């Protein structure tokens, strides 16, 4: 793909010039695996807006928003399903952290509910839980296995329903949106007065991100916009949302899954990770991973 730096900022309200942050070559990217746990580590060029400071993938210019939505609808993430045991450990800890924001009188919408693991934990802690998920496979799994109320539709389609919520949760979702600036405006509009948003994502301005640069393991084809604490705070302000708390968010995975990822990130010594991964008694052990790059962000609607 021939990159023109004359392209505009993906934030339609910004008129800043675009510069290259990290350069690579994605000429051969035609088929992208959009599953959240894909083993594809092809790197897109990362661009930066000189005015607002937002970092984003060049693939925003390659595909239209409808194309991304279409691809997400067809996701069947078997790798994620194999890790559900460990996802549950993570989400149980997540719910403990955000517990003060929950309550049996609250209506909650989880955007990007995927296979329903978080929903299955949170539904008994709130008044009413609903999920919004594009993946048909994920939606069907969540309904069948966890008896969750899932809307298999886009945010724009959901807006037509006119439902208002006390709390909206987005766990590792904001970075997937083709236009997160528009999305934030939309979800702010369906929040009740004093409603809240809780989201998780990686901080592109963290020490580990700066250290690894383009080799950072979450710079991957299906992550489109990369936020820092400041750019997330600015995003909230423009949509009548105040960022009032940031909390570190370590994850839990199996040793086998971690070794698979290390094999992809460090291919030159991949034989070591593959050898260790053959030890069955090790690969299923749960391990906590904390690189200081993942956070929980808490917003409250100003009016």
mmCIF file of C-alpha atoms in Angstrom:
data_model
loop_
_atom_site.group_PDB
_atom_site.id
_atom_site.type_symbol
_atom_site.label_atom_id
_atom_site.label_comp_id
_atom_site.label_asym_id
_atom_site.label_seq_id
_atom_site.Cartn_x
_atom_site.Cartn_y
_atom_site.Cartn_z
ATOM 1 C CA UNK A 1 0.000 0.000 0.000
ATOM 2 C CA UNK A 2 1.415 3.386 -0.980
ATOM 3 C CA UNK A 3 1.012 5.706 1.982
ATOM 4 C CA UNK A 4 0.159 9.367 1.515
ATOM 5 C CA UNK A 5 0.905 11.505 4.550
ATOM 6 C CA UNK A 6 -1.639 13.996 3.199
ATOM 7 C CA UNK A 7 -4.382 11.779 4.620
ATOM 8 C CA UNK A 8 -6.592 13.384 7.282
ATOM 9 C CA UNK A 9 -6.856 12.553 10.971
ATOM 10 C CA UNK A 10 -9.440 9.794 11.651
ATOM 11 C CA UNK A 11 -11.023 12.175 14.162
ATOM 12 C CA UNK A 12 -13.323 14.222 11.914
ATOM 13 C CA UNK A 13 -13.249 17.105 14.405
ATOM 14 C CA UNK A 14 -9.465 17.416 14.066
ATOM 15 C CA UNK A 15 -7.637 19.144 11.201
ATOM 16 C CA UNK A 16 -4.109 18.118 12.170
ATOM 17 C CA UNK A 17 -1.381 16.955 9.806
ATOM 18 C CA UNK A 18 -0.405 13.283 9.758
ATOM 19 C CA UNK A 19 3.077 11.889 10.286
ATOM 20 C CA UNK A 20 4.548 8.372 10.390
ATOM 21 C CA UNK A 21 5.245 7.098 13.900
ATOM 22 C CA UNK A 22 6.387 3.535 13.079
ATOM 23 C CA UNK A 23 6.977 2.445 9.482
ATOM 24 C CA UNK A 24 6.462 -1.040 8.069
ATOM 25 C CA UNK A 25 5.181 -2.560 4.839
ATOM 26 C CA UNK A 26 1.636 -3.918 4.572
ATOM 27 C CA UNK A 27 1.432 -4.206 0.773
ATOM 28 C CA UNK A 28 0.575 -7.891 1.045
ATOM 29 C CA UNK A 29 -2.213 -7.618 3.638
ATOM 30 C CA UNK A 30 -5.311 -8.773 1.793
ATOM 31 C CA UNK A 31 -6.867 -11.221 4.245
ATOM 32 C CA UNK A 32 -6.875 -10.168 7.882
ATOM 33 C CA UNK A 33 -7.868 -12.419 10.761
ATOM 34 C CA UNK A 34 -10.094 -10.218 12.943
ATOM 35 C CA UNK A 35 -10.416 -12.708 15.794
ATOM 36 C CA UNK A 36 -9.266 -11.279 19.132
ATOM 37 C CA UNK A 37 -6.918 -14.202 19.775
ATOM 38 C CA UNK A 38 -5.455 -14.654 16.316
ATOM 39 C CA UNK A 39 -1.828 -15.727 15.943
ATOM 40 C CA UNK A 40 -1.286 -13.210 13.134
ATOM 41 C CA UNK A 41 1.385 -10.652 13.969
ATOM 42 C CA UNK A 42 1.706 -8.756 10.692
ATOM 43 C CA UNK A 43 2.476 -5.145 11.571
ATOM 44 C CA UNK A 44 0.718 -2.160 9.985
ATOM 45 C CA UNK A 45 2.385 1.247 9.753
ATOM 46 C CA UNK A 46 1.425 3.389 12.743
ATOM 47 C CA UNK A 47 0.548 7.028 12.049
ATOM 48 C CA UNK A 48 0.224 10.010 14.364
ATOM 49 C CA UNK A 49 -1.806 13.212 14.202
ATOM 50 C CA UNK A 50 0.477 16.140 15.012
ATOM 51 C CA UNK A 51 -2.400 18.170 16.426
ATOM 52 C CA UNK A 52 -4.431 15.844 18.665
ATOM 53 C CA UNK A 53 -1.683 13.263 19.264
ATOM 54 C CA UNK A 54 -3.808 10.241 18.373
ATOM 55 C CA UNK A 55 -1.956 7.187 17.034
ATOM 56 C CA UNK A 56 -3.686 4.910 14.548
ATOM 57 C CA UNK A 57 -3.170 2.157 11.994
ATOM 58 C CA UNK A 58 -2.781 2.873 8.287
ATOM 59 C CA UNK A 59 -5.447 0.192 7.721
ATOM 60 C CA UNK A 60 -8.059 2.807 8.591
ATOM 61 C CA UNK A 61 -7.349 4.180 5.111
ATOM 62 C CA UNK A 62 -7.316 0.752 3.456
ATOM 63 C CA UNK A 63 -10.746 -0.504 4.543
ATOM 64 C CA UNK A 64 -14.088 1.210 4.996
ATOM 65 C CA UNK A 65 -16.054 0.981 8.220
ATOM 66 C CA UNK A 66 -18.630 -1.353 6.663
ATOM 67 C CA UNK A 67 -15.871 -3.778 5.689
ATOM 68 C CA UNK A 68 -14.628 -4.005 9.278
ATOM 69 C CA UNK A 69 -18.160 -4.629 10.568
ATOM 70 C CA UNK A 70 -18.739 -7.329 7.960
ATOM 71 C CA UNK A 71 -15.522 -9.116 8.930
ATOM 72 C CA UNK A 72 -16.344 -9.001 12.638
ATOM 73 C CA UNK A 73 -19.749 -10.553 11.963
ATOM 74 C CA UNK A 74 -18.070 -13.682 10.581
ATOM 75 C CA UNK A 75 -15.590 -14.218 13.438
ATOM 76 C CA UNK A 76 -15.376 -17.718 14.938
ATOM 77 C CA UNK A 77 -12.670 -17.435 17.588
ATOM 78 C CA UNK A 78 -11.852 -21.009 18.605
ATOM 79 C CA UNK A 79 -8.607 -19.888 20.251
ATOM 80 C CA UNK A 80 -10.613 -17.639 22.591
ATOM 81 C CA UNK A 81 -12.967 -20.510 23.403
ATOM 82 C CA UNK A 82 -9.984 -22.650 24.393
ATOM 83 C CA UNK A 83 -9.001 -19.920 26.873
ATOM 84 C CA UNK A 84 -12.416 -19.336 28.457
ATOM 85 C CA UNK A 85 -11.270 -20.823 31.776
ATOM 86 C CA UNK A 86 -8.550 -18.180 32.017
ATOM 87 C CA UNK A 87 -10.767 -15.402 30.646
ATOM 88 C CA UNK A 88 -13.147 -16.161 33.498
ATOM 89 C CA UNK A 89 -10.368 -15.754 36.057
ATOM 90 C CA UNK A 90 -9.535 -12.361 34.575
ATOM 91 C CA UNK A 91 -13.147 -11.165 34.425
ATOM 92 C CA UNK A 92 -13.828 -12.301 37.996
ATOM 93 C CA UNK A 93 -10.931 -10.112 39.125
ATOM 94 C CA UNK A 94 -12.161 -7.304 36.858
ATOM 95 C CA UNK A 95 -15.593 -7.437 38.517
ATOM 96 C CA UNK A 96 -13.990 -7.205 41.960
ATOM 97 C CA UNK A 97 -12.144 -4.055 40.888
ATOM 98 C CA UNK A 98 -15.196 -2.349 39.407
ATOM 99 C CA UNK A 99 -17.548 -3.713 42.062
ATOM 100 C CA UNK A 100 -18.236 -0.287 43.597
ATOM 101 C CA UNK A 101 -19.648 0.839 40.219
ATOM 102 C CA UNK A 102 -22.158 -2.027 40.073
ATOM 103 C CA UNK A 103 -25.538 -2.352 41.756
ATOM 104 C CA UNK A 104 -28.763 -4.328 41.564
ATOM 105 C CA UNK A 105 -30.658 -1.248 40.386
ATOM 106 C CA UNK A 106 -28.458 -0.543 37.355
ATOM 107 C CA UNK A 107 -29.096 -1.231 33.670
ATOM 108 C CA UNK A 108 -25.844 -2.269 32.007
ATOM 109 C CA UNK A 109 -24.832 -2.605 28.366
ATOM 110 C CA UNK A 110 -21.621 -4.405 27.451
ATOM 111 C CA UNK A 111 -20.451 -3.345 23.989
ATOM 112 C CA UNK A 112 -18.374 -6.103 22.437
ATOM 113 C CA UNK A 113 -19.729 -8.850 24.705
ATOM 114 C CA UNK A 114 -18.075 -11.502 22.485
ATOM 115 C CA UNK A 115 -18.643 -15.000 23.942
ATOM 116 C CA UNK A 116 -20.404 -13.737 27.068
ATOM 117 C CA UNK A 117 -17.821 -14.556 29.736
ATOM 118 C CA UNK A 118 -18.011 -11.164 31.457
ATOM 119 C CA UNK A 119 -21.778 -11.066 31.006
ATOM 120 C CA UNK A 120 -22.180 -14.425 32.711
ATOM 121 C CA UNK A 121 -20.365 -13.064 35.779
ATOM 122 C CA UNK A 122 -21.874 -9.601 35.911
ATOM 123 C CA UNK A 123 -25.534 -10.351 35.160
ATOM 124 C CA UNK A 124 -26.321 -11.315 38.771
ATOM 125 C CA UNK A 125 -24.552 -8.215 40.136
ATOM 126 C CA UNK A 126 -26.741 -5.658 38.306
ATOM 127 C CA UNK A 127 -30.415 -4.978 37.700
ATOM 128 C CA UNK A 128 -30.415 -5.738 33.986
ATOM 129 C CA UNK A 129 -27.574 -6.850 31.736
ATOM 130 C CA UNK A 130 -27.528 -6.679 27.931
ATOM 131 C CA UNK A 131 -24.725 -7.369 25.496
ATOM 132 C CA UNK A 132 -24.028 -5.918 22.062
ATOM 133 C CA UNK A 133 -21.940 -8.131 19.771
ATOM 134 C CA UNK A 134 -21.355 -8.259 16.009
ATOM 135 C CA UNK A 135 -19.974 -11.811 15.877
ATOM 136 C CA UNK A 136 -22.849 -14.169 15.160
ATOM 137 C CA UNK A 137 -20.845 -17.079 16.521
ATOM 138 C CA UNK A 138 -20.042 -15.208 19.727
ATOM 139 C CA UNK A 139 -23.625 -13.978 20.192
ATOM 140 C CA UNK A 140 -25.115 -17.431 19.700
ATOM 141 C CA UNK A 141 -22.612 -18.978 22.120
ATOM 142 C CA UNK A 142 -23.412 -16.385 24.822
ATOM 143 C CA UNK A 143 -27.161 -16.929 24.471
ATOM 144 C CA UNK A 144 -26.946 -20.719 24.391
ATOM 145 C CA UNK A 145 -24.357 -21.235 27.137
ATOM 146 C CA UNK A 146 -25.018 -18.314 29.491
ATOM 147 C CA UNK A 147 -28.643 -17.392 28.743
ATOM 148 C CA UNK A 148 -27.690 -13.749 28.153
ATOM 149 C CA UNK A 149 -29.688 -11.010 26.472
ATOM 150 C CA UNK A 150 -27.499 -10.261 23.433
ATOM 151 C CA UNK A 151 -28.188 -7.869 20.564
ATOM 152 C CA UNK A 152 -26.405 -9.065 17.421
ATOM 153 C CA UNK A 153 -26.298 -5.620 15.816
ATOM 154 C CA UNK A 154 -24.192 -2.493 15.345
ATOM 155 C CA UNK A 155 -24.208 0.439 17.743
ATOM 156 C CA UNK A 156 -26.063 2.532 15.165
ATOM 157 C CA UNK A 157 -28.753 -0.140 14.878
ATOM 158 C CA UNK A 158 -28.993 -0.310 18.668
ATOM 159 C CA UNK A 159 -29.436 3.468 18.976
ATOM 160 C CA UNK A 160 -32.750 3.193 17.130
ATOM 161 C CA UNK A 161 -34.161 1.197 20.051
ATOM 162 C CA UNK A 162 -33.926 4.322 22.234
ATOM 163 C CA UNK A 163 -32.767 2.413 25.344
ATOM 164 C CA UNK A 164 -30.870 4.379 28.023
ATOM 165 C CA UNK A 165 -28.306 2.780 30.345
ATOM 166 C CA UNK A 166 -26.771 3.539 33.734
ATOM 167 C CA UNK A 167 -23.481 1.873 32.836
ATOM 168 C CA UNK A 168 -21.718 0.910 29.610
ATOM 169 C CA UNK A 169 -18.760 -1.475 29.646
ATOM 170 C CA UNK A 170 -16.258 -1.985 26.819
ATOM 171 C CA UNK A 171 -13.560 -4.546 27.593
ATOM 172 C CA UNK A 172 -10.716 -4.373 25.049
ATOM 173 C CA UNK A 173 -13.053 -2.984 22.387
ATOM 174 C CA UNK A 174 -12.337 0.731 21.821
ATOM 175 C CA UNK A 175 -9.160 -0.018 19.842
ATOM 176 C CA UNK A 176 -11.140 -2.116 17.345
ATOM 177 C CA UNK A 177 -13.445 0.661 16.192
ATOM 178 C CA UNK A 178 -12.944 2.213 12.781
ATOM 179 C CA UNK A 179 -14.280 5.516 14.200
ATOM 180 C CA UNK A 180 -14.052 5.459 18.033
ATOM 181 C CA UNK A 181 -14.654 9.219 18.116
ATOM 182 C CA UNK A 182 -18.110 8.769 16.641
ATOM 183 C CA UNK A 183 -18.720 5.726 18.854
ATOM 184 C CA UNK A 184 -17.938 7.670 22.033
ATOM 185 C CA UNK A 185 -20.440 10.322 21.018
ATOM 186 C CA UNK A 186 -23.061 7.659 20.336
ATOM 187 C CA UNK A 187 -22.645 5.811 23.620
ATOM 188 C CA UNK A 188 -22.640 9.080 25.551
ATOM 189 C CA UNK A 189 -26.063 9.760 24.029
ATOM 190 C CA UNK A 190 -27.532 6.523 25.442
ATOM 191 C CA UNK A 191 -26.188 7.061 28.940
ATOM 192 C CA UNK A 192 -28.590 8.256 31.598
ATOM 193 C CA UNK A 193 -27.817 11.336 33.671
ATOM 194 C CA UNK A 194 -24.700 10.657 35.764
ATOM 195 C CA UNK A 195 -24.242 7.439 33.780
ATOM 196 C CA UNK A 196 -20.807 5.852 33.581
ATOM 197 C CA UNK A 197 -18.518 4.156 31.082
ATOM 198 C CA UNK A 198 -15.891 1.610 32.083
ATOM 199 C CA UNK A 199 -13.468 0.546 29.386
ATOM 200 C CA UNK A 200 -10.218 -1.369 29.195
ATOM 201 C CA UNK A 201 -7.475 -0.871 26.642
ATOM 202 C CA UNK A 202 -3.712 -0.525 26.393
ATOM 203 C CA UNK A 203 -1.938 2.773 27.051
ATOM 204 C CA UNK A 204 0.175 3.421 23.938
ATOM 205 C CA UNK A 205 2.180 5.947 25.993
ATOM 206 C CA UNK A 206 3.212 3.360 28.593
ATOM 207 C CA UNK A 207 6.884 2.571 29.173
ATOM 208 C CA UNK A 208 6.605 -0.923 27.689
ATOM 209 C CA UNK A 209 4.952 0.405 24.509
ATOM 210 C CA UNK A 210 7.641 3.050 24.066
ATOM 211 C CA UNK A 211 10.345 0.460 24.673
ATOM 212 C CA UNK A 212 9.079 -2.077 22.125
ATOM 213 C CA UNK A 213 7.730 0.458 19.540
ATOM 214 C CA UNK A 214 6.428 -1.354 16.439
ATOM 215 C CA UNK A 215 7.230 -4.698 18.095
ATOM 216 C CA UNK A 216 4.636 -3.989 20.781
ATOM 217 C CA UNK A 217 2.455 -7.105 20.757
ATOM 218 C CA UNK A 218 -0.858 -5.222 20.581
ATOM 219 C CA UNK A 219 0.035 -3.359 17.400
ATOM 220 C CA UNK A 220 -1.731 -5.809 15.133
ATOM 221 C CA UNK A 221 -4.021 -5.560 12.059
ATOM 222 C CA UNK A 222 -7.358 -5.560 13.864
ATOM 223 C CA UNK A 223 -6.378 -2.833 16.340
ATOM 224 C CA UNK A 224 -7.015 0.459 14.573
ATOM 225 C CA UNK A 225 -6.677 3.342 17.026
ATOM 226 C CA UNK A 226 -4.175 3.466 19.898
ATOM 227 C CA UNK A 227 -4.957 5.666 22.899
ATOM 228 C CA UNK A 228 -2.860 7.199 25.647
ATOM 229 C CA UNK A 229 -4.249 8.334 28.990
ATOM 230 C CA UNK A 230 -4.342 11.899 27.660
ATOM 231 C CA UNK A 231 -6.043 11.158 24.336
ATOM 232 C CA UNK A 232 -8.687 9.088 26.147
ATOM 233 C CA UNK A 233 -9.261 11.921 28.596
ATOM 234 C CA UNK A 234 -9.606 14.353 25.673
ATOM 235 C CA UNK A 235 -12.023 11.988 23.939
ATOM 236 C CA UNK A 236 -14.188 11.964 27.029
ATOM 237 C CA UNK A 237 -14.170 15.745 27.427
ATOM 238 C CA UNK A 238 -15.452 16.308 23.890
ATOM 239 C CA UNK A 239 -18.417 14.035 24.683
ATOM 240 C CA UNK A 240 -19.416 15.403 28.115
ATOM 241 C CA UNK A 241 -17.590 12.603 29.913
ATOM 242 C CA UNK A 242 -15.051 13.098 32.692
ATOM 243 C CA UNK A 243 -12.255 10.565 33.204
ATOM 244 C CA UNK A 244 -12.161 10.208 36.995
ATOM 245 C CA UNK A 245 -10.088 7.076 37.561
ATOM 246 C CA UNK A 246 -7.395 4.935 35.888
ATOM 247 C CA UNK A 247 -6.500 1.522 37.277
ATOM 248 C CA UNK A 248 -3.877 -1.025 36.237
ATOM 249 C CA UNK A 249 -5.378 -4.132 34.604
ATOM 250 C CA UNK A 250 -3.188 -7.288 34.607
ATOM 251 C CA UNK A 251 -4.388 -10.332 32.682
ATOM 252 C CA UNK A 252 -4.559 -14.084 33.299
ATOM 253 C CA UNK A 253 -3.671 -16.629 30.607
ATOM 254 C CA UNK A 254 -2.467 -20.204 30.422
ATOM 255 C CA UNK A 255 1.277 -20.764 30.240
ATOM 256 C CA UNK A 256 0.711 -22.551 26.919
ATOM 257 C CA UNK A 257 -1.073 -19.532 25.451
ATOM 258 C CA UNK A 258 1.677 -17.196 26.688
ATOM 259 C CA UNK A 259 4.351 -19.408 25.144
ATOM 260 C CA UNK A 260 2.522 -19.349 21.791
ATOM 261 C CA UNK A 261 2.526 -15.539 21.876
ATOM 262 C CA UNK A 262 6.197 -15.370 22.863
ATOM 263 C CA UNK A 263 6.996 -17.679 19.963
ATOM 264 C CA UNK A 264 5.406 -15.154 17.587
ATOM 265 C CA UNK A 265 6.948 -12.083 19.193
ATOM 266 C CA UNK A 266 10.469 -13.575 19.425
ATOM 267 C CA UNK A 267 10.693 -16.029 16.474
ATOM 268 C CA UNK A 268 14.505 -16.278 16.629
ATOM 269 C CA UNK A 269 14.293 -18.103 19.956
ATOM 270 C CA UNK A 270 10.891 -19.626 19.276
ATOM 271 C CA UNK A 271 12.289 -23.150 19.506
ATOM 272 C CA UNK A 272 12.718 -22.632 23.273
ATOM 273 C CA UNK A 273 9.062 -21.677 23.758
ATOM 274 C CA UNK A 274 7.879 -24.546 21.550
ATOM 275 C CA UNK A 275 9.985 -27.005 23.533
ATOM 276 C CA UNK A 276 8.621 -25.827 26.895
ATOM 277 C CA UNK A 277 5.079 -25.888 25.510
ATOM 278 C CA UNK A 278 5.363 -29.628 24.923
ATOM 279 C CA UNK A 279 5.319 -30.142 28.699
ATOM 280 C CA UNK A 280 1.607 -30.734 29.310
ATOM 281 C CA UNK A 281 1.816 -30.240 33.076
ATOM 282 C CA UNK A 282 3.083 -26.686 32.481
ATOM 283 C CA UNK A 283 0.966 -25.437 29.582
ATOM 284 C CA UNK A 284 -2.345 -25.440 31.473
ATOM 285 C CA UNK A 285 -1.104 -23.486 34.495
ATOM 286 C CA UNK A 286 -2.725 -20.059 34.927
ATOM 287 C CA UNK A 287 -0.308 -17.133 35.037
ATOM 288 C CA UNK A 288 -0.756 -13.430 35.794
ATOM 289 C CA UNK A 289 0.767 -11.089 33.205
ATOM 290 C CA UNK A 290 1.376 -7.436 34.063
ATOM 291 C CA UNK A 291 3.547 -5.262 31.800
ATOM 292 C CA UNK A 292 2.046 -2.009 33.071
ATOM 293 C CA UNK A 293 0.504 -1.251 29.681
ATOM 294 C CA UNK A 294 -3.135 -2.269 30.273
ATOM 295 C CA UNK A 295 -5.583 -0.076 32.178
ATOM 296 C CA UNK A 296 -9.200 0.251 33.261
ATOM 297 C CA UNK A 297 -10.627 3.714 32.524
ATOM 298 C CA UNK A 298 -13.645 5.121 34.390
ATOM 299 C CA UNK A 299 -15.792 7.930 32.930
ATOM 300 C CA UNK A 300 -18.878 9.715 34.257
ATOM 301 C CA UNK A 301 -21.357 11.732 32.210
ATOM 302 C CA UNK A 302 -21.257 15.410 33.136
ATOM 303 C CA UNK A 303 -24.866 16.206 32.310
#
